[in-house]
mmCIF file of C-alpha atoms in Angstrom:
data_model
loop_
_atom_site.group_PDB
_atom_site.id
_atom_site.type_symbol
_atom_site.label_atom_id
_atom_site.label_comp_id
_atom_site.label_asym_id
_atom_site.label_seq_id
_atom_site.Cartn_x
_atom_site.Cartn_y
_atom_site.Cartn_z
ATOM 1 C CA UNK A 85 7.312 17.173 17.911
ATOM 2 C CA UNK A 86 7.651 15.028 14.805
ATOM 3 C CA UNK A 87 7.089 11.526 15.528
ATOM 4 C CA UNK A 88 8.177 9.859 12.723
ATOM 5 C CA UNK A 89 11.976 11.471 12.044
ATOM 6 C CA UNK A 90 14.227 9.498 9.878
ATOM 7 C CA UNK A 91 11.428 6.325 9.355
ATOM 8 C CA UNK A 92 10.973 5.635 5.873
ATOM 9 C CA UNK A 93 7.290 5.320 5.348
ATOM 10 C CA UNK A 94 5.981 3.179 1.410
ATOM 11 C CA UNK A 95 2.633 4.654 0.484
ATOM 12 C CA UNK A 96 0.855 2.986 -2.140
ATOM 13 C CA UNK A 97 -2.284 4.814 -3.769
ATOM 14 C CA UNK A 98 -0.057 7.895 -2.817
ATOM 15 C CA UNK A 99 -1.059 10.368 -5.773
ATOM 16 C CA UNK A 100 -4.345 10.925 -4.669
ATOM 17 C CA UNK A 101 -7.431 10.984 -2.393
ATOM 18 C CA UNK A 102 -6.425 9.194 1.224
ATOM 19 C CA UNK A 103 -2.799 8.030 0.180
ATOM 20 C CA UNK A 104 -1.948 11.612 -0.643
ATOM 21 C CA UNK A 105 -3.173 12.771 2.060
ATOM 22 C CA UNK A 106 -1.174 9.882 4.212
ATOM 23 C CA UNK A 107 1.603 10.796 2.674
ATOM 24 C CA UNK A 108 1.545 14.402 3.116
ATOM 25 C CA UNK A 109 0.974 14.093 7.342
ATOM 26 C CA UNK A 110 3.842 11.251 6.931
ATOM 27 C CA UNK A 111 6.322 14.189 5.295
ATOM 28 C CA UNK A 112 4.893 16.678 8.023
ATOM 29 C CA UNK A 113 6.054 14.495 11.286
ATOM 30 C CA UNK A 114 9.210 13.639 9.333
ATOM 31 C CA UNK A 115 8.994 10.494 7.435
ATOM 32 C CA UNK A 116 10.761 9.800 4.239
ATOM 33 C CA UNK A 117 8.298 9.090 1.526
ATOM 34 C CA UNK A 118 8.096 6.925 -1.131
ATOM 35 C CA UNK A 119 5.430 7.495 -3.181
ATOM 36 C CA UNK A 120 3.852 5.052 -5.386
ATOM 37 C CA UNK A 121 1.034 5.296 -7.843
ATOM 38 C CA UNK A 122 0.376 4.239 -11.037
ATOM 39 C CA UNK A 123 -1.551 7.458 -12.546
ATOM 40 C CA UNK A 124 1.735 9.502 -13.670
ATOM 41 C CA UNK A 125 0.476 12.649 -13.837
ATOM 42 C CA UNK A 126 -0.726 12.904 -10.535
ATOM 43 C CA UNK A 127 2.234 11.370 -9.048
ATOM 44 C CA UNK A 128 4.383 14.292 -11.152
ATOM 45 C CA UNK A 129 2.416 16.287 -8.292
ATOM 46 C CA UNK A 130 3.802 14.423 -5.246
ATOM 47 C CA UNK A 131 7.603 16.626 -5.780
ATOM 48 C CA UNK A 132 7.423 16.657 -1.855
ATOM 49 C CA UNK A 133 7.683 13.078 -1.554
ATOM 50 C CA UNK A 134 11.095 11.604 -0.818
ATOM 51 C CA UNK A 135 11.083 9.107 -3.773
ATOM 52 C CA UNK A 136 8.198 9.014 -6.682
ATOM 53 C CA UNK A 137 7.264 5.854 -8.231
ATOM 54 C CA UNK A 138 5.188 4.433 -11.158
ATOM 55 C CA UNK A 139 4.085 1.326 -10.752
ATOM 56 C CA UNK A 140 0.997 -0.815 -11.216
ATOM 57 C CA UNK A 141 0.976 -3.017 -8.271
ATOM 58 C CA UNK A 142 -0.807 -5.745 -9.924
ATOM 59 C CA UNK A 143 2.245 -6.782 -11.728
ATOM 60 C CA UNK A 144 4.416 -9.093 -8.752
ATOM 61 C CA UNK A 145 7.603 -9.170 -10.652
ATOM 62 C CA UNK A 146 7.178 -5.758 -11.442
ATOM 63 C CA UNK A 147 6.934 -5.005 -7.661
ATOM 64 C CA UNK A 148 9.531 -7.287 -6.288
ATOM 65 C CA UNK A 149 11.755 -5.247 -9.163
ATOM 66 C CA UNK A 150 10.969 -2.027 -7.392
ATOM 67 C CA UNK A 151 10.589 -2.481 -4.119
ATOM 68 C CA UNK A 152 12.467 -5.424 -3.390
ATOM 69 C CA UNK A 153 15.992 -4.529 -2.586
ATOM 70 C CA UNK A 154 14.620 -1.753 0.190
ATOM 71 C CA UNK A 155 13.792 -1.647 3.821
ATOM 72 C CA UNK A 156 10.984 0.344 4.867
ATOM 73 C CA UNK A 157 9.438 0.531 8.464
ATOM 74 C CA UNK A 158 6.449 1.525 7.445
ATOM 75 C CA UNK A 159 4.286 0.270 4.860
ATOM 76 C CA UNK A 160 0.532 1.653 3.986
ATOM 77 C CA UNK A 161 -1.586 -0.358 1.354
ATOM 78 C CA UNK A 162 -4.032 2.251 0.372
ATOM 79 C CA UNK A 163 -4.060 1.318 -3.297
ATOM 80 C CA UNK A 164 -7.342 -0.348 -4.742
ATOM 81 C CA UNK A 165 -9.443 -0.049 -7.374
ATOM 82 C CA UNK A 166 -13.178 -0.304 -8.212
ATOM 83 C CA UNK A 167 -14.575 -1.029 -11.264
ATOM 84 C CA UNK A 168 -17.949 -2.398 -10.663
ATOM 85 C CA UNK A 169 -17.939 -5.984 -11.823
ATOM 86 C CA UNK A 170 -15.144 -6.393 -13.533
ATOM 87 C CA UNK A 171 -13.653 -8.956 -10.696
ATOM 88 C CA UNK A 172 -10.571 -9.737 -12.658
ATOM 89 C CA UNK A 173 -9.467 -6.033 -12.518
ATOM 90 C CA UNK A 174 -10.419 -5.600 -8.789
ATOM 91 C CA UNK A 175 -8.456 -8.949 -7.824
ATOM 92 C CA UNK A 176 -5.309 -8.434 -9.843
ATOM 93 C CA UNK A 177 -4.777 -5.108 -7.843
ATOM 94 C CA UNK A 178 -6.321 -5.205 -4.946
ATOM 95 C CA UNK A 179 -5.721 -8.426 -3.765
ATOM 96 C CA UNK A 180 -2.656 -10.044 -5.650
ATOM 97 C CA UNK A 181 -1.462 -6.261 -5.859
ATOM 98 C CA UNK A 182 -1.531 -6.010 -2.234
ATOM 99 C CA UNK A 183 -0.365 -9.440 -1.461
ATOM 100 C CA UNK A 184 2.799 -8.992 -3.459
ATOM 101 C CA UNK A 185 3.908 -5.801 -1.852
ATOM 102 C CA UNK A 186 2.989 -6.590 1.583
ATOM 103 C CA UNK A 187 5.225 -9.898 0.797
ATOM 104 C CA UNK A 188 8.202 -7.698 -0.402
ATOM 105 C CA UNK A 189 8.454 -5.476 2.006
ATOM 106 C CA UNK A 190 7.862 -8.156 4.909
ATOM 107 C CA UNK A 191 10.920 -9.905 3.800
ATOM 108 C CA UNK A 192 12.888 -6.975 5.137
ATOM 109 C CA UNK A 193 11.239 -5.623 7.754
ATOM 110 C CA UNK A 194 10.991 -9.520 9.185
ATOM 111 C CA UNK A 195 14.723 -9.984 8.778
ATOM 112 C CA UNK A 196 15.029 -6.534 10.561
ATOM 113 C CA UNK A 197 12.413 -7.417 13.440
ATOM 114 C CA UNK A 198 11.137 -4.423 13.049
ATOM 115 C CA UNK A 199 7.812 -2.192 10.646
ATOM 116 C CA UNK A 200 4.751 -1.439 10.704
ATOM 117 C CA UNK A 201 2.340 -2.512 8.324
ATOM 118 C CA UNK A 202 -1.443 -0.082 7.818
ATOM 119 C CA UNK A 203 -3.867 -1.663 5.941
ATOM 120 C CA UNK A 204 -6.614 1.321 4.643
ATOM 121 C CA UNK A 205 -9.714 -0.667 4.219
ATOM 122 C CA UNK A 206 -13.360 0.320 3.564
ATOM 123 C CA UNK A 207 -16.925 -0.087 4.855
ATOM 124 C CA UNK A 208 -17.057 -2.550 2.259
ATOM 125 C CA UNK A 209 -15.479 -5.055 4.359
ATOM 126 C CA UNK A 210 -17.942 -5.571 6.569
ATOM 127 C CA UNK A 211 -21.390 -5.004 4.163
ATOM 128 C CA UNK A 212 -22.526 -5.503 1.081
ATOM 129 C CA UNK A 213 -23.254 -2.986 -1.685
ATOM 130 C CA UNK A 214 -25.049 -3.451 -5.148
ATOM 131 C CA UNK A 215 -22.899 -3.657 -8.422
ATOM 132 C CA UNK A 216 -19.632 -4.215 -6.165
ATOM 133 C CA UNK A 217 -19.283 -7.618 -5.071
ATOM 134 C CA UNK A 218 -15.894 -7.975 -6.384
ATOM 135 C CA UNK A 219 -14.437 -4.776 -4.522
ATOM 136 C CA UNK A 220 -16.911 -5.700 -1.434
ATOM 137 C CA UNK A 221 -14.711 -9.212 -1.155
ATOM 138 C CA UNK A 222 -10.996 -7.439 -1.607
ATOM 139 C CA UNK A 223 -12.086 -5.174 1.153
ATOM 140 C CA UNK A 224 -12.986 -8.548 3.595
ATOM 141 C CA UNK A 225 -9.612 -9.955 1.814
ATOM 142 C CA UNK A 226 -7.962 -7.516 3.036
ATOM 143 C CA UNK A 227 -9.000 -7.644 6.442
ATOM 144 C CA UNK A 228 -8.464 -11.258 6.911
ATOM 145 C CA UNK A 229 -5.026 -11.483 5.316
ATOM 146 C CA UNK A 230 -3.836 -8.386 7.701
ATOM 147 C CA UNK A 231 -5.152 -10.384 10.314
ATOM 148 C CA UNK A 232 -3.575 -13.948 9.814
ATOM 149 C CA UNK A 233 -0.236 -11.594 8.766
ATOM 150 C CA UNK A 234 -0.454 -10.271 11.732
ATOM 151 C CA UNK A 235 -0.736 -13.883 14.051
ATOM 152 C CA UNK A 236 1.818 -15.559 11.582
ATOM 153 C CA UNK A 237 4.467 -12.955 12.585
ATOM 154 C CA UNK A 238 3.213 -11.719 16.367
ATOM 155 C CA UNK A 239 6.419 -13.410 17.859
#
């Protein structure tokens, strides 16, 4: 039986590795999926998805342009990248980059009452490895801001 008929599912990090792979079991138990990714040749790949989209997530305006105007009821933040110590990099996408979608698409799914939010996260979160401090603290970012999300909006 396929769980997740007519839910439209927003997979960031979709083109490859875990968000494809998301994405593809999301399409398999029904879900309409939006794809998004900034590498445009592998999201050229994703012709199963329901809607593809380029787009650097570290860019807010960029993603309030894009994703703004739609309801989803299910969101999963699986875009990050790492890049050693270059902490600039790491926070523009993987926390402000996460931030502003998980903002745009709560502003629907809040006036709705209704979505699900997934937060894919790493053993990074919880210890600490050599040469990446920067992605080590956007994994624990993550992790606390899904969790005071998650309070601010239980009712």
């Amino acid at each position: 039986m396929k769980r997740l008929i007519g839910k439209v599912a927003l997979v960031t990090g979709a083109a490859n590795g875990i968000g494809l792979e998301i994405s593809r079991k999301f399409i398999e138990e029904g879900a309409l999926v939006w794809a998004v990714d900034k590498d445009l040749e592998s999201l050229k790949k994703c012709a199963w998805a329901t809607k593809r989209i380029m787009l650097d997530i570290s860019n807010p305006r960029k993603v309030d342009l894009a994703l703004g105007g739609f309801g989803f009821d299910i969101l999963v933040n699986n875009a990050a990248i790492t890049c050693g110590d270059d902490h600039d990099r790491i926070v523009k996408t993987n926390i402000n980059g996460t931030r502003a979608v998980t903002e745009t698409v709560l502003k629907k799914m809040v006036s709705r009452k209704r979505g699900k939010i997934i937060f894919i996260t790493s053993v990074h979160s919880a210890l600490a490895f050599p040469g990446d401090a920067a992605y080590d603290a956007s994994k624990s970012w993550a992790v606390s801001y899904m969790r005071a999300r998650a309070i601010e909006l239980a009712s």
